[in-house]
Short mmCIF file of C-alpha atoms and ligand atoms in Angstrom, two decimals:
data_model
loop_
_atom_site.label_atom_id
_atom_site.label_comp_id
_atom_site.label_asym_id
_atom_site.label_seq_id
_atom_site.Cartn_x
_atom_site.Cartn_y
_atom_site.Cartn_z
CA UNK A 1 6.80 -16.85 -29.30
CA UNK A 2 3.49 -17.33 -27.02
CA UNK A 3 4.67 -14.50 -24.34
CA UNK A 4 3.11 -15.32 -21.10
CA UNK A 5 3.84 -13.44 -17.75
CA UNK A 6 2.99 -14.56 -14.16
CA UNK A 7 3.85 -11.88 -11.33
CA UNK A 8 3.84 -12.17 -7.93
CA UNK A 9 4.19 -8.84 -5.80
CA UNK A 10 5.69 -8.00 -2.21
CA UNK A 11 5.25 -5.10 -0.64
CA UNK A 12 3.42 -1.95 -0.29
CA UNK A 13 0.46 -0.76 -2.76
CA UNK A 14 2.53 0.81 -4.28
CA UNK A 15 4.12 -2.05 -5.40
CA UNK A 16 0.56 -3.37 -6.46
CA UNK A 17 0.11 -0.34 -8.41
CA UNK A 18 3.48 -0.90 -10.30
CA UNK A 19 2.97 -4.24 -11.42
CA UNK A 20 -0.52 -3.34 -12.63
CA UNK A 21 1.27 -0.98 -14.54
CA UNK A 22 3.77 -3.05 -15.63
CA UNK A 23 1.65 -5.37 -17.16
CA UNK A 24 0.20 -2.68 -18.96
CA UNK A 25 4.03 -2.02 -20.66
CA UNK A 26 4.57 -5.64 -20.76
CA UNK A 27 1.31 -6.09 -23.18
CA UNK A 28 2.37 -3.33 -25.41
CA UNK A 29 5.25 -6.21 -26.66
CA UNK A 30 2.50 -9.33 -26.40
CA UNK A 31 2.20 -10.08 -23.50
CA UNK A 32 -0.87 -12.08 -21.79
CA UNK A 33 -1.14 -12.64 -18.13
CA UNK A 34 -0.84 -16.01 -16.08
CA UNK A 35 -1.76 -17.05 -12.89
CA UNK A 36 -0.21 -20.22 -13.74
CA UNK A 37 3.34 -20.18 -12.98
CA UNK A 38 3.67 -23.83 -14.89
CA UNK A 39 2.50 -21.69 -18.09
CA UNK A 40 4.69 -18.68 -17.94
CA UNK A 41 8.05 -17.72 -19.82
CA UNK A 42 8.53 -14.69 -18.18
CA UNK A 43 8.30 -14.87 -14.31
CA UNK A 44 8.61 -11.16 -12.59
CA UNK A 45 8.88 -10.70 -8.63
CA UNK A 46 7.98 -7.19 -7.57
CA UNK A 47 10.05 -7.15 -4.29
CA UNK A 48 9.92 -5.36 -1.08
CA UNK A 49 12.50 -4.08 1.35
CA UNK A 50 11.45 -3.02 4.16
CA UNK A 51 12.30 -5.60 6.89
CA UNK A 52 14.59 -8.57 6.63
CA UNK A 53 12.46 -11.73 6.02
CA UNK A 54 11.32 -9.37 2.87
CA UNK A 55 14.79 -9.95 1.34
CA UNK A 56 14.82 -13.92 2.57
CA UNK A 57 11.38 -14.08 0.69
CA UNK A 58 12.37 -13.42 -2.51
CA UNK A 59 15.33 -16.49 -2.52
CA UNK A 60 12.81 -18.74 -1.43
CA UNK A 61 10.47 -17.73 -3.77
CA UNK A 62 13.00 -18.03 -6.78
CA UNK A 63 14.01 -21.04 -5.44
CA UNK A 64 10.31 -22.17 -5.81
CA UNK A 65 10.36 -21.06 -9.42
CA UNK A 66 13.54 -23.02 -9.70
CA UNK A 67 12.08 -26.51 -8.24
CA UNK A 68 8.42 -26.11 -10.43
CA UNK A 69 10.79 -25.52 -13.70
CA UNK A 70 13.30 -28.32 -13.07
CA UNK A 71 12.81 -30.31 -16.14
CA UNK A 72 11.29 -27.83 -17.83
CA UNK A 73 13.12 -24.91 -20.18
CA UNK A 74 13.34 -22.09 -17.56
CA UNK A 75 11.36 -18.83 -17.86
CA UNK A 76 13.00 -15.26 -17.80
CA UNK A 77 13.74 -14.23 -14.50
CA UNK A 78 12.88 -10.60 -13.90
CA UNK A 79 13.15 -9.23 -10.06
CA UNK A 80 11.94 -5.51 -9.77
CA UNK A 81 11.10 -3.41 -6.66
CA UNK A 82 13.06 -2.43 -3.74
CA UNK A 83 15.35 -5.11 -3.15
CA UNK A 84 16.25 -4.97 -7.08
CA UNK A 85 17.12 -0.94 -6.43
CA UNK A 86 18.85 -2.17 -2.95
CA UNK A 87 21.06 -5.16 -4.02
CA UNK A 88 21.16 -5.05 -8.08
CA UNK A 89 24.42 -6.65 -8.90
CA UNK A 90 24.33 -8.56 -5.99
CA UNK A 91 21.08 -10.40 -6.30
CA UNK A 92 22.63 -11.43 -10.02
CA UNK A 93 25.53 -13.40 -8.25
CA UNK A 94 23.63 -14.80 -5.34
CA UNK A 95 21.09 -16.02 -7.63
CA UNK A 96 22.02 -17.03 -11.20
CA UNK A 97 18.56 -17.86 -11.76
CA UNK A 98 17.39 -14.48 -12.33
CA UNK A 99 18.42 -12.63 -14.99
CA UNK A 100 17.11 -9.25 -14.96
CA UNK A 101 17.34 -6.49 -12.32
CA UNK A 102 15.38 -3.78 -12.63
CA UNK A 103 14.90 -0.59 -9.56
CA UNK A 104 11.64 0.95 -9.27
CA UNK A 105 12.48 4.44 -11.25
CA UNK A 106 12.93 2.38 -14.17
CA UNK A 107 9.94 0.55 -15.35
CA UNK A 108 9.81 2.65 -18.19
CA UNK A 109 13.03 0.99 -19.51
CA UNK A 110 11.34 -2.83 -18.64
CA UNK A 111 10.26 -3.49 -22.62
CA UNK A 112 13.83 -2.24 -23.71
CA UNK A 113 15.45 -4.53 -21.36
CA UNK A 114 13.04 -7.60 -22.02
CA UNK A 115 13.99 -6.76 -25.97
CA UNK A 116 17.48 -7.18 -25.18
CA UNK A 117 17.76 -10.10 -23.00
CA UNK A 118 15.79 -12.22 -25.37
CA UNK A 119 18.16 -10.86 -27.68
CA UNK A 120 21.43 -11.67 -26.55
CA UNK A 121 20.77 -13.96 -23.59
CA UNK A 122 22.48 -11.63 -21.78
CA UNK A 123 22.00 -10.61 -17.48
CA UNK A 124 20.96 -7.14 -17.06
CA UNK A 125 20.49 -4.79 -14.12
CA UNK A 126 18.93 -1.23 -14.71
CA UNK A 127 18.74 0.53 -11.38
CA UNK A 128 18.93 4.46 -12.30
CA UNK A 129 16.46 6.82 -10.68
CA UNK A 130 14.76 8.94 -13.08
CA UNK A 131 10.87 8.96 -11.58
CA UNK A 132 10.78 12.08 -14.33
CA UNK A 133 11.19 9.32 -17.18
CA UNK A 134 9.39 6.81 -15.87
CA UNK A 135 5.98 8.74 -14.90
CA UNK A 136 5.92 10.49 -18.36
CA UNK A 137 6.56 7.04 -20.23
CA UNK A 138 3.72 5.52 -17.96
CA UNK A 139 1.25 8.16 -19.09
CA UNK A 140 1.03 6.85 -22.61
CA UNK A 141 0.25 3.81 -21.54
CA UNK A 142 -3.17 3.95 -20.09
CA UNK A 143 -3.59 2.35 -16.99
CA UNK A 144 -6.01 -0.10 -17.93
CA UNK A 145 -7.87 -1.28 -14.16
CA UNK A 146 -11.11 -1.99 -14.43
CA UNK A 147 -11.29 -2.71 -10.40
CA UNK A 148 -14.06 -1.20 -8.58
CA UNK A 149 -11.48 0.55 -6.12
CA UNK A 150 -8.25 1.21 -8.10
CA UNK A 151 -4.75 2.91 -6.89
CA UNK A 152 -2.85 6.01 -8.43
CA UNK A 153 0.59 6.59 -7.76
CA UNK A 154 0.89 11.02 -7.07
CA UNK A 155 4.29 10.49 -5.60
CA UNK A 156 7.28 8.80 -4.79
CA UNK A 157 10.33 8.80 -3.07
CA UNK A 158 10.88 10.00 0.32
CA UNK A 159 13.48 12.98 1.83
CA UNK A 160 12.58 12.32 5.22
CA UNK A 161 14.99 10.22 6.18
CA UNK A 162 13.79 7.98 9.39
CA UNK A 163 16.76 6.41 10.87
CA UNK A 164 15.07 3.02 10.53
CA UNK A 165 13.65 3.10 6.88
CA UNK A 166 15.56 2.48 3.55
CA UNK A 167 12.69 3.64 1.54
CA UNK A 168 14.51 6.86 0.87
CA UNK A 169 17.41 4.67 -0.69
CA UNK A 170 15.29 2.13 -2.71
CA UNK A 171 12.69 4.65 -3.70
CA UNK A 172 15.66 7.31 -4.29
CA UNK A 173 13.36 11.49 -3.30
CA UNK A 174 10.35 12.94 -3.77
CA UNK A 175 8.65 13.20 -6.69
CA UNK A 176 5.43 14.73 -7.32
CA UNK A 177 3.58 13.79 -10.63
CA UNK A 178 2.01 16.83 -12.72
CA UNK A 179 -1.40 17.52 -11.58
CA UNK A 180 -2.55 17.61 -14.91
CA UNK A 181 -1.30 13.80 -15.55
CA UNK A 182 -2.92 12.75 -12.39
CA UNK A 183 -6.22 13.96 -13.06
CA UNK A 184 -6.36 12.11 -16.24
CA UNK A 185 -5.49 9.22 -15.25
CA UNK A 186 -8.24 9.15 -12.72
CA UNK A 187 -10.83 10.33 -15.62
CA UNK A 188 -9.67 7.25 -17.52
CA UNK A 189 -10.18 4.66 -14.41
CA UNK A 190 -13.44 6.36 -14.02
CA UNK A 191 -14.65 5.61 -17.57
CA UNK A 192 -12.89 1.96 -17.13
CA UNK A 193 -15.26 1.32 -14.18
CA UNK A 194 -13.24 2.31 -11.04
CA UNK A 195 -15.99 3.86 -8.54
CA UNK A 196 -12.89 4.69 -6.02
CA UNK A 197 -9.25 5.97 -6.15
CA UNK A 198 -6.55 6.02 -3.53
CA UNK A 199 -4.05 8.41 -4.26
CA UNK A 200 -0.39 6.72 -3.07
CA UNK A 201 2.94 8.19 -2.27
CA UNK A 202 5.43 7.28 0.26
CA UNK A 203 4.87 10.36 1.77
CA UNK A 204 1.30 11.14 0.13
CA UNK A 205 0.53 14.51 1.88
CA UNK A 206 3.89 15.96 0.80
CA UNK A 207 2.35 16.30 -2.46
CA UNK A 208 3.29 19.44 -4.55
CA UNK A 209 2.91 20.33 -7.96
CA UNK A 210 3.61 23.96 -8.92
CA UNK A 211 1.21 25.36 -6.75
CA UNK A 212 -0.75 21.95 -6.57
CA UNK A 213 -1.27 19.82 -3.02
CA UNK A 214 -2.98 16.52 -2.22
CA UNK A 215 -6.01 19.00 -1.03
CA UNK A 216 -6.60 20.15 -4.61
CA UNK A 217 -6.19 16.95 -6.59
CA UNK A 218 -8.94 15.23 -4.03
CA UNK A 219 -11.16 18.32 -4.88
CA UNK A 220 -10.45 17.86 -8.39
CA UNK A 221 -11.21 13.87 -8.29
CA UNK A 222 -14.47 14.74 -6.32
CA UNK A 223 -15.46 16.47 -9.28
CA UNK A 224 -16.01 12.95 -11.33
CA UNK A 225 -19.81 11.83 -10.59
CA UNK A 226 -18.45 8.07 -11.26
CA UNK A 227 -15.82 8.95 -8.57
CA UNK A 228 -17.66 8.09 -5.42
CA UNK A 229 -15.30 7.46 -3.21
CA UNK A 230 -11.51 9.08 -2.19
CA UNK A 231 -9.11 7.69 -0.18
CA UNK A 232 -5.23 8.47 0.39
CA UNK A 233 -2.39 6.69 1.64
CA UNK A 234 0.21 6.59 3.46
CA UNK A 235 0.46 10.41 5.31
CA UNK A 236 3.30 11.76 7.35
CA UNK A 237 2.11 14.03 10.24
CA UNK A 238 4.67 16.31 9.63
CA UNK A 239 2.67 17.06 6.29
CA UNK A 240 -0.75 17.30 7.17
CA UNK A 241 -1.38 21.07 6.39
CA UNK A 242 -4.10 23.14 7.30
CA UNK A 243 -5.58 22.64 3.64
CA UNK A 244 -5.69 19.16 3.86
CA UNK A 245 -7.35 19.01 7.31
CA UNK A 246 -10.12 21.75 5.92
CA UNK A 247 -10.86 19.65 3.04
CA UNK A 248 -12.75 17.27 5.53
CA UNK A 249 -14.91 20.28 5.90
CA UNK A 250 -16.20 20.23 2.40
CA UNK A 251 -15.41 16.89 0.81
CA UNK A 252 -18.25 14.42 0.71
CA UNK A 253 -16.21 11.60 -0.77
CA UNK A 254 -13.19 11.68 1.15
CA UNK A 255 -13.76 8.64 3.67
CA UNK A 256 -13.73 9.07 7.07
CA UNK A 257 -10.36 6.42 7.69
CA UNK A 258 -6.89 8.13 8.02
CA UNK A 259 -3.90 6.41 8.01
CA UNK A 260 -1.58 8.43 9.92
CA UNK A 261 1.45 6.10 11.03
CA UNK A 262 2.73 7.77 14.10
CA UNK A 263 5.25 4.56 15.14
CA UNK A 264 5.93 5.62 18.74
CA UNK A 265 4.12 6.41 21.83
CA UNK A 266 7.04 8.18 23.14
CA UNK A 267 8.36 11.24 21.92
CA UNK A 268 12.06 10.27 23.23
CA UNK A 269 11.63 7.42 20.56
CA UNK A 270 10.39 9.62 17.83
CA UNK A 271 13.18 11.76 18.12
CA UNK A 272 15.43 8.80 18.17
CA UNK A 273 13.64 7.53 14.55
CA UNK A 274 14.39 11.07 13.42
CA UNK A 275 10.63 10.97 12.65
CA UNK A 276 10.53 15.06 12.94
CA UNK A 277 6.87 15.99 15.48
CA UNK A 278 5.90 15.37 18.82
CA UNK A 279 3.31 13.09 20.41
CA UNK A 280 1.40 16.59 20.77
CA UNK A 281 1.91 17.47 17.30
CA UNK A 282 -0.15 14.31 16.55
CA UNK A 283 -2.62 14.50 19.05
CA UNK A 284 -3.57 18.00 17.64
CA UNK A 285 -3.88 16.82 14.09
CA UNK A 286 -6.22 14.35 16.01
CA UNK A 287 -8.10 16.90 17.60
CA UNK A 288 -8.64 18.88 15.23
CA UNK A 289 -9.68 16.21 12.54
CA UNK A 290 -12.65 14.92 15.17
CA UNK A 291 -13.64 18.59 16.04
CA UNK A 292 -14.24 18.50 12.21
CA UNK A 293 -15.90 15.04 11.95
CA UNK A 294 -16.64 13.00 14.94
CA UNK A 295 -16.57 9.89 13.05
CA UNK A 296 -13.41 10.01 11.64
CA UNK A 297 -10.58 7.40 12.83
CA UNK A 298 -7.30 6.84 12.54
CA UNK A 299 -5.20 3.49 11.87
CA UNK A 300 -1.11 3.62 12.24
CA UNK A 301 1.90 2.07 11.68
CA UNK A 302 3.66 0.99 15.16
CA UNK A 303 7.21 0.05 14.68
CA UNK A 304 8.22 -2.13 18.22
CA UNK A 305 11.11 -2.43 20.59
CA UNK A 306 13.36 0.09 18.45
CA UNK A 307 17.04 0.60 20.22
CA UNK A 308 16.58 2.64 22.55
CA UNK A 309 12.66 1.83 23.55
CA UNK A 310 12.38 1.46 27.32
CA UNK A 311 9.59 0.03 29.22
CA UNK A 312 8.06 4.05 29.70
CA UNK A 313 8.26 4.92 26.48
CA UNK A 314 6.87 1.46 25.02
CA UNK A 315 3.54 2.23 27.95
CA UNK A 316 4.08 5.38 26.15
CA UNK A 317 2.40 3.41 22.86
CA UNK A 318 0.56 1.53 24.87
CA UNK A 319 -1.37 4.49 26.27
CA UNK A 320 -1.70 6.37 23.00
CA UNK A 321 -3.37 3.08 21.18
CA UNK A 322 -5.88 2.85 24.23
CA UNK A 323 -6.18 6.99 23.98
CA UNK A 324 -6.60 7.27 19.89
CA UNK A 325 -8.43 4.02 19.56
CA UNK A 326 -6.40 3.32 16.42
CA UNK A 327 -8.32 0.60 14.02
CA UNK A 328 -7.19 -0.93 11.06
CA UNK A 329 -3.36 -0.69 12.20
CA UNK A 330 -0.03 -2.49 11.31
CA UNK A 331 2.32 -3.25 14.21
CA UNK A 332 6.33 -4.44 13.49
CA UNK A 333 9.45 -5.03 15.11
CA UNK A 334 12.33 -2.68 14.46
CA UNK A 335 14.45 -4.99 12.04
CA UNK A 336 17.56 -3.24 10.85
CA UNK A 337 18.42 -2.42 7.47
CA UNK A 338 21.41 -1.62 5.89
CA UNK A 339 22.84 1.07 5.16
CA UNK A 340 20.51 2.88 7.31
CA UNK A 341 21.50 4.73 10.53
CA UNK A 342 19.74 2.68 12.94
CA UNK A 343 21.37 -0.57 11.29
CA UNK A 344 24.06 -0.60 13.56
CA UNK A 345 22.09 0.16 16.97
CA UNK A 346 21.88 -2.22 19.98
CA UNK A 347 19.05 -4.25 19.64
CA UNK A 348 16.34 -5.02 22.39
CA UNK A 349 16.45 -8.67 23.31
CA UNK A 350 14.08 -10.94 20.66
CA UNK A 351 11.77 -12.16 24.10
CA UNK A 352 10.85 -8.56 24.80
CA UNK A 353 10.63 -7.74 21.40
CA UNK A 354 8.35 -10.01 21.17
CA UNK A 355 6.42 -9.68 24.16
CA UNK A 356 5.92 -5.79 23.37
CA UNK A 357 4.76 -6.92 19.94
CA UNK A 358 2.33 -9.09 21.32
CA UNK A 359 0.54 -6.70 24.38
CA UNK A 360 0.48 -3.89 21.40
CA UNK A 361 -1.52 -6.30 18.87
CA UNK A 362 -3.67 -7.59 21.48
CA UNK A 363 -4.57 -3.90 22.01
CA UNK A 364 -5.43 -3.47 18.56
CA UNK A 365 -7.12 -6.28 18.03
CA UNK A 366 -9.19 -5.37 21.23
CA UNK A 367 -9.91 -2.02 19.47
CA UNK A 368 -10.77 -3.71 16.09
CA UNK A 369 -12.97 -6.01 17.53
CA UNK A 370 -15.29 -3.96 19.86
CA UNK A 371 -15.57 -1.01 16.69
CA UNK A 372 -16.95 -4.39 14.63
CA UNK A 373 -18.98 -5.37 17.09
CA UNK A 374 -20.29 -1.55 17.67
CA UNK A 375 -21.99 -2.17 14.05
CA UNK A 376 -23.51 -5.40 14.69
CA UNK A 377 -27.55 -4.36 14.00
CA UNK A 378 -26.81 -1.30 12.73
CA UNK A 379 -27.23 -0.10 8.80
CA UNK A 380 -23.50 1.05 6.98
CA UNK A 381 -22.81 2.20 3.82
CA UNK A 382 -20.72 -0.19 1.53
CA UNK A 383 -18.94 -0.10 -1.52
CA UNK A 384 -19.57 -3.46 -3.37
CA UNK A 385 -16.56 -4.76 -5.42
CA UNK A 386 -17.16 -7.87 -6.26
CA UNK A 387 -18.63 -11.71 -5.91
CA UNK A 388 -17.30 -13.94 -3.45
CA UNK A 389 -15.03 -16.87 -4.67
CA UNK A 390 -17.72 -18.91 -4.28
CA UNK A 391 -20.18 -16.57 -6.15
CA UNK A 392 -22.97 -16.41 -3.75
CA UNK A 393 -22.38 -13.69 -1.66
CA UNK A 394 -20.84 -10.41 -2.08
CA UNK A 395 -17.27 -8.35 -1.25
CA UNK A 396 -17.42 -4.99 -0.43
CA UNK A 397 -15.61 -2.60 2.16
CA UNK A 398 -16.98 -0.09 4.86
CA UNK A 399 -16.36 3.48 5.02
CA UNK A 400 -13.16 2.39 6.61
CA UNK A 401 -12.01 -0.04 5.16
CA UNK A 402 -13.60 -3.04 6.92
CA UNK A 403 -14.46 -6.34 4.38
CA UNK A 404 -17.87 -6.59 4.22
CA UNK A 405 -19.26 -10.07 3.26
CA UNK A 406 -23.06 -10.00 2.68
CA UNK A 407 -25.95 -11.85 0.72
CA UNK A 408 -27.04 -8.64 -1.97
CA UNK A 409 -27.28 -8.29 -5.89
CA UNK A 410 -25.74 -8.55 -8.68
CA UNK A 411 -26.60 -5.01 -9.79
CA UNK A 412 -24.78 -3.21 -6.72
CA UNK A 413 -21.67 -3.92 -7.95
CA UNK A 414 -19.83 -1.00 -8.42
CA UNK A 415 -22.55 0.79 -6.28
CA UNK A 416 -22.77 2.48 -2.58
CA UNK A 417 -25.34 0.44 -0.95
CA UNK A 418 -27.09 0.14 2.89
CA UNK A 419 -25.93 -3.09 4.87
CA UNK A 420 -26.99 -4.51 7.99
CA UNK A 421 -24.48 -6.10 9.55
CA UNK A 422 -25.78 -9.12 11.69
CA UNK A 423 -22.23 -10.14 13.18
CA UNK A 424 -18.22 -9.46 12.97
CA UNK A 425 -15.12 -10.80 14.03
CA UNK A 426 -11.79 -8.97 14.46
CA UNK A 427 -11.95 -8.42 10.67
CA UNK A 428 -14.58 -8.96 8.64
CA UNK A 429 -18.73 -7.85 8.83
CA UNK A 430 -21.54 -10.11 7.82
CA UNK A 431 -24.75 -9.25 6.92
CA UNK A 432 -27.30 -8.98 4.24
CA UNK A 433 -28.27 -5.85 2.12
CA UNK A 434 -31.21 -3.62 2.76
CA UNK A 435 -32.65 -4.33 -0.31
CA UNK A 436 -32.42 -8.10 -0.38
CA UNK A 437 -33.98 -8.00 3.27
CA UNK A 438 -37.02 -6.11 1.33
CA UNK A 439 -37.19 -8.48 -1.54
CA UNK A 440 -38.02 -11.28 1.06
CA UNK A 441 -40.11 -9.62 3.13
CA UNK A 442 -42.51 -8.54 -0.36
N1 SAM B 1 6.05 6.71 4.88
C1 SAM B 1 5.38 6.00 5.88
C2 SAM B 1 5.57 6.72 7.22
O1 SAM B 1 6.32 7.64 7.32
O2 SAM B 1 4.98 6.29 8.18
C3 SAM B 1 5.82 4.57 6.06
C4 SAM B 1 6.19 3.78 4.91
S1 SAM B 1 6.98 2.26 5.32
C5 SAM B 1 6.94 1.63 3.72
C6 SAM B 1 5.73 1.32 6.13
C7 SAM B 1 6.02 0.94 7.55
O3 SAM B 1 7.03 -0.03 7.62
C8 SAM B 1 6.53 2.04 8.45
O4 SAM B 1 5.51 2.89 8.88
C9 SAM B 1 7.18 1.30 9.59
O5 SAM B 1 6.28 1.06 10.63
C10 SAM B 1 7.58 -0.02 8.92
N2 SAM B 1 9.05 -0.09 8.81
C11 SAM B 1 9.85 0.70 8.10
N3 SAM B 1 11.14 0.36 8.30
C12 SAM B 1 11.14 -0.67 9.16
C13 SAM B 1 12.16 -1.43 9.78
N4 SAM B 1 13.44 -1.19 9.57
N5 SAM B 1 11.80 -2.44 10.62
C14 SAM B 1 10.49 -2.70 10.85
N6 SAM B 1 9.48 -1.99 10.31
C15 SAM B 1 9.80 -0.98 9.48
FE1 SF4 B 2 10.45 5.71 5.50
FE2 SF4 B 2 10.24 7.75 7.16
FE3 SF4 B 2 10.14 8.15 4.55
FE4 SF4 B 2 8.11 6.96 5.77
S1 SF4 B 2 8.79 9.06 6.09
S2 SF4 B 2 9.06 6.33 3.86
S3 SF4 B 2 9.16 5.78 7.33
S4 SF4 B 2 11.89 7.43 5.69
FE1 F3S B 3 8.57 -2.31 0.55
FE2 F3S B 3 9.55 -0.63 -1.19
FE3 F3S B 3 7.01 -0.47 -0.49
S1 F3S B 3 10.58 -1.38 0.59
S2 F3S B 3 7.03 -1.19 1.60
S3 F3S B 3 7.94 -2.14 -1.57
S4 F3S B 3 8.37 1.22 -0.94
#
């Protein structure tokens, strides 16, 4: 049989990373990769949880597979991710169409079950935790990325518990991969071609390993001269130690972009989320991080009009985005989840809702657009990925994060080059690279 998989991925990177690394398990038992879904046998949806429509998503999207394969011998259905861990058996009987369920502690059982359906034809869900299992399996398979800027999972699972979040329930606690394991994983992506790494984890900064934190394992990664640059993702205040703040102090490859979701203005409404610190808790991590490095910002996660938000505490946000200058940030509205304890809690009406969602973005967006436009003339250092999709220009991101879209070479790929940027938008900088702006003027 000609074994051909297309998958499509919800979600968090962390989800990303998974199905990379699924397709690496997947190959082991002849696999190739489609971006066809016409072509494919073996269709897998890496699902996400975290707000309603997320759920909704992935029926429409199986009923898309359904309508493309309708007179056509049907490919193996495989859902994985967080709604697999949530709903399992469920998602079996609402759907017939799919025919394997599989949580995301298990993917080191995903060749076993793929064995076994084609074997017997028969529906299968495999939702256990056991991160222990599945990390150790993973690290015989080598993770085989060859992207410029590559992700590697350090933990999962959460045990923090936010009233509103059922990542602690799909992603089942913490786990912290051995150090060791890490650190050769990162060696190989180096080798492979990866110039940076972001080390993931629901709750990245609550890294420990025997006596291991996040702090040493970005030391250890700046240590690889391919490794040129280090970024981390996504941080709980609550765990961002003295160590971790110091290694800003002597890391040169640690960029200057943390992602520090703080989710509430108000300090009424954190305690409400169960999200642990004070506003003043965050504004000293803030402090202290500039006092540090001047040019360091932050971008956040805002969660809107959660029960209990009133206008104070939502100016609250409003005043804190204006105050922190957050870039780069993600802004939702509170949508309840099951079996979490906010899923029961008086919602605020869907017009204010929205109206709170929309002053917040347009004060991100404001704060997005003028720290573009703050680089228009100026030289910045950028990573370059790759070729654009039309192949004349060039990808690459700033020091924080920014797409960069500029006329440069073909040899900077993979390299840290100088970029003027001649204009911006909200989201992207144009401009042309130091050294092709040489080259014409010679
Ligand atoms: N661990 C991270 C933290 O503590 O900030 C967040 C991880 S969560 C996958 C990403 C973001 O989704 C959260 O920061 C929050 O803003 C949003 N989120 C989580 N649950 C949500 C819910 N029930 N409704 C809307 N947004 C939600
Ligand atoms: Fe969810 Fe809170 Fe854990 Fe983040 S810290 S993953 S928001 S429970
Ligand atoms: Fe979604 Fe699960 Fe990530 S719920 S955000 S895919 S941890």
């Amino acid at each position: 049989m000609n074994k051909k998989i297309f998958i499509k991925t919800f979600g968090c990177q962390m989800n990303v990373y998974d199905s990379n690394r699924i397709f690496d398990t997947v190959k082991k038992i002849g696999f190739t990769k489609t971006d066809k879904i016409e072509e494919s046998n073996c269709y897998l949806l890496n699902t996400c949880h975290i707000r309603h429509k997320a759920k909704e998503k992935v029926y429409h999207e199986i009923g898309r597979v359904k309508e493309k394969f309708k007179f056509k011998k049907k490919p193996m259905v495989i859902v994985s991710g967080c709604v697999a861990q949530a709903e399992n058996q469920e998602m079996l009987k609402r759907e017939p169409y799919i025919d394997v369920v599989i949580g995301p502690q298990a993917y080191h059982k995903i060749n076993d079950k793929i064995m076994e359906y084609l074997d017997k034809q028969k529906k299968l869900d495999e939702t256990e935790f056991d991160a222990i299992s599945k990390f150790n399996f993973l690290k015989k398979i080598q993770n085989s990325s060859k992207k410029i800027s590559s992700f590697v999972t350090i933990q999962e699972g959460c045990d923090k518990f936010c009233h509103f979040c059922v990542v602690p329930y799909t992603r089942g606690p913490e786990y912290s991969r051995p150090f060791d394991d890490i650190i050769e994983e990162a060696k190989i992506l180096s080798e492979n071609g990866v110039r940076e790494i972001t080390l993931l984890g629901q709750n990245v900064n609550a890294y420990k390993n025997k006596n291991y934190r996040l702090s040493d394992l970005i030391l250890e990664i700046e240590k690889m001269k391919e490794i040129k640059r280090i970024r981390y993702t996504t941080s709980h205040p609550k765990d961002m130690t003295k160590d971790l703040v110091d290694t800003y102090k002597i890391s040169k490859k640690l960029m200057p972009l943390i992602h520090l979701p703080v989710q509430s203005g108000s300090d009424k409404v954190l305690k409400l989320m169960n999200r642990k610190h004070l506003i003043s808790d965050y504004l000293k991590i803030y402090e202290n991080l500039k006092a540090i490095n001047s040019n360091i910002e932050f971008s956040s996660d805002f969660l809107i009009a959660y029960p209990g938000e009133d206008e104070d505490d939502f100016k609250a946000t409003l005043n804190l985005i204006k105050r922190i200058k957050f870039i780069n940030s993600f802004s939702f509205i509170f949508s309840p989840r099951p079996g979490t304890s906010a899923s029961k809690l008086n919602l605020i009406s869907k017009e204010t809702s929205l109206e709170r969602l929309e002053k917040v973005r347009t004060q991100l967006f404001k704060n997005q657009i003028l720290a573009n436009k703050s680089l228009e003339n100026q030289e910045i250092d950028v990573l370059v990925e790759n070729k654009t999709d039309e192949g004349t220009r060039f990808f690459g991101r700033s020091e924080y994060m920014t797409p960069v879209i500029f006329d440069g070479n073909d040899k900077d790929v993979g390299n840290i080059i100088k970029v003027k940027v001649t204009h911006s938008n909200q989201n992207t900088l144009f401009g042309e690279s130091i050294n092709k702006i040489e080259q014409k003027v010679a």
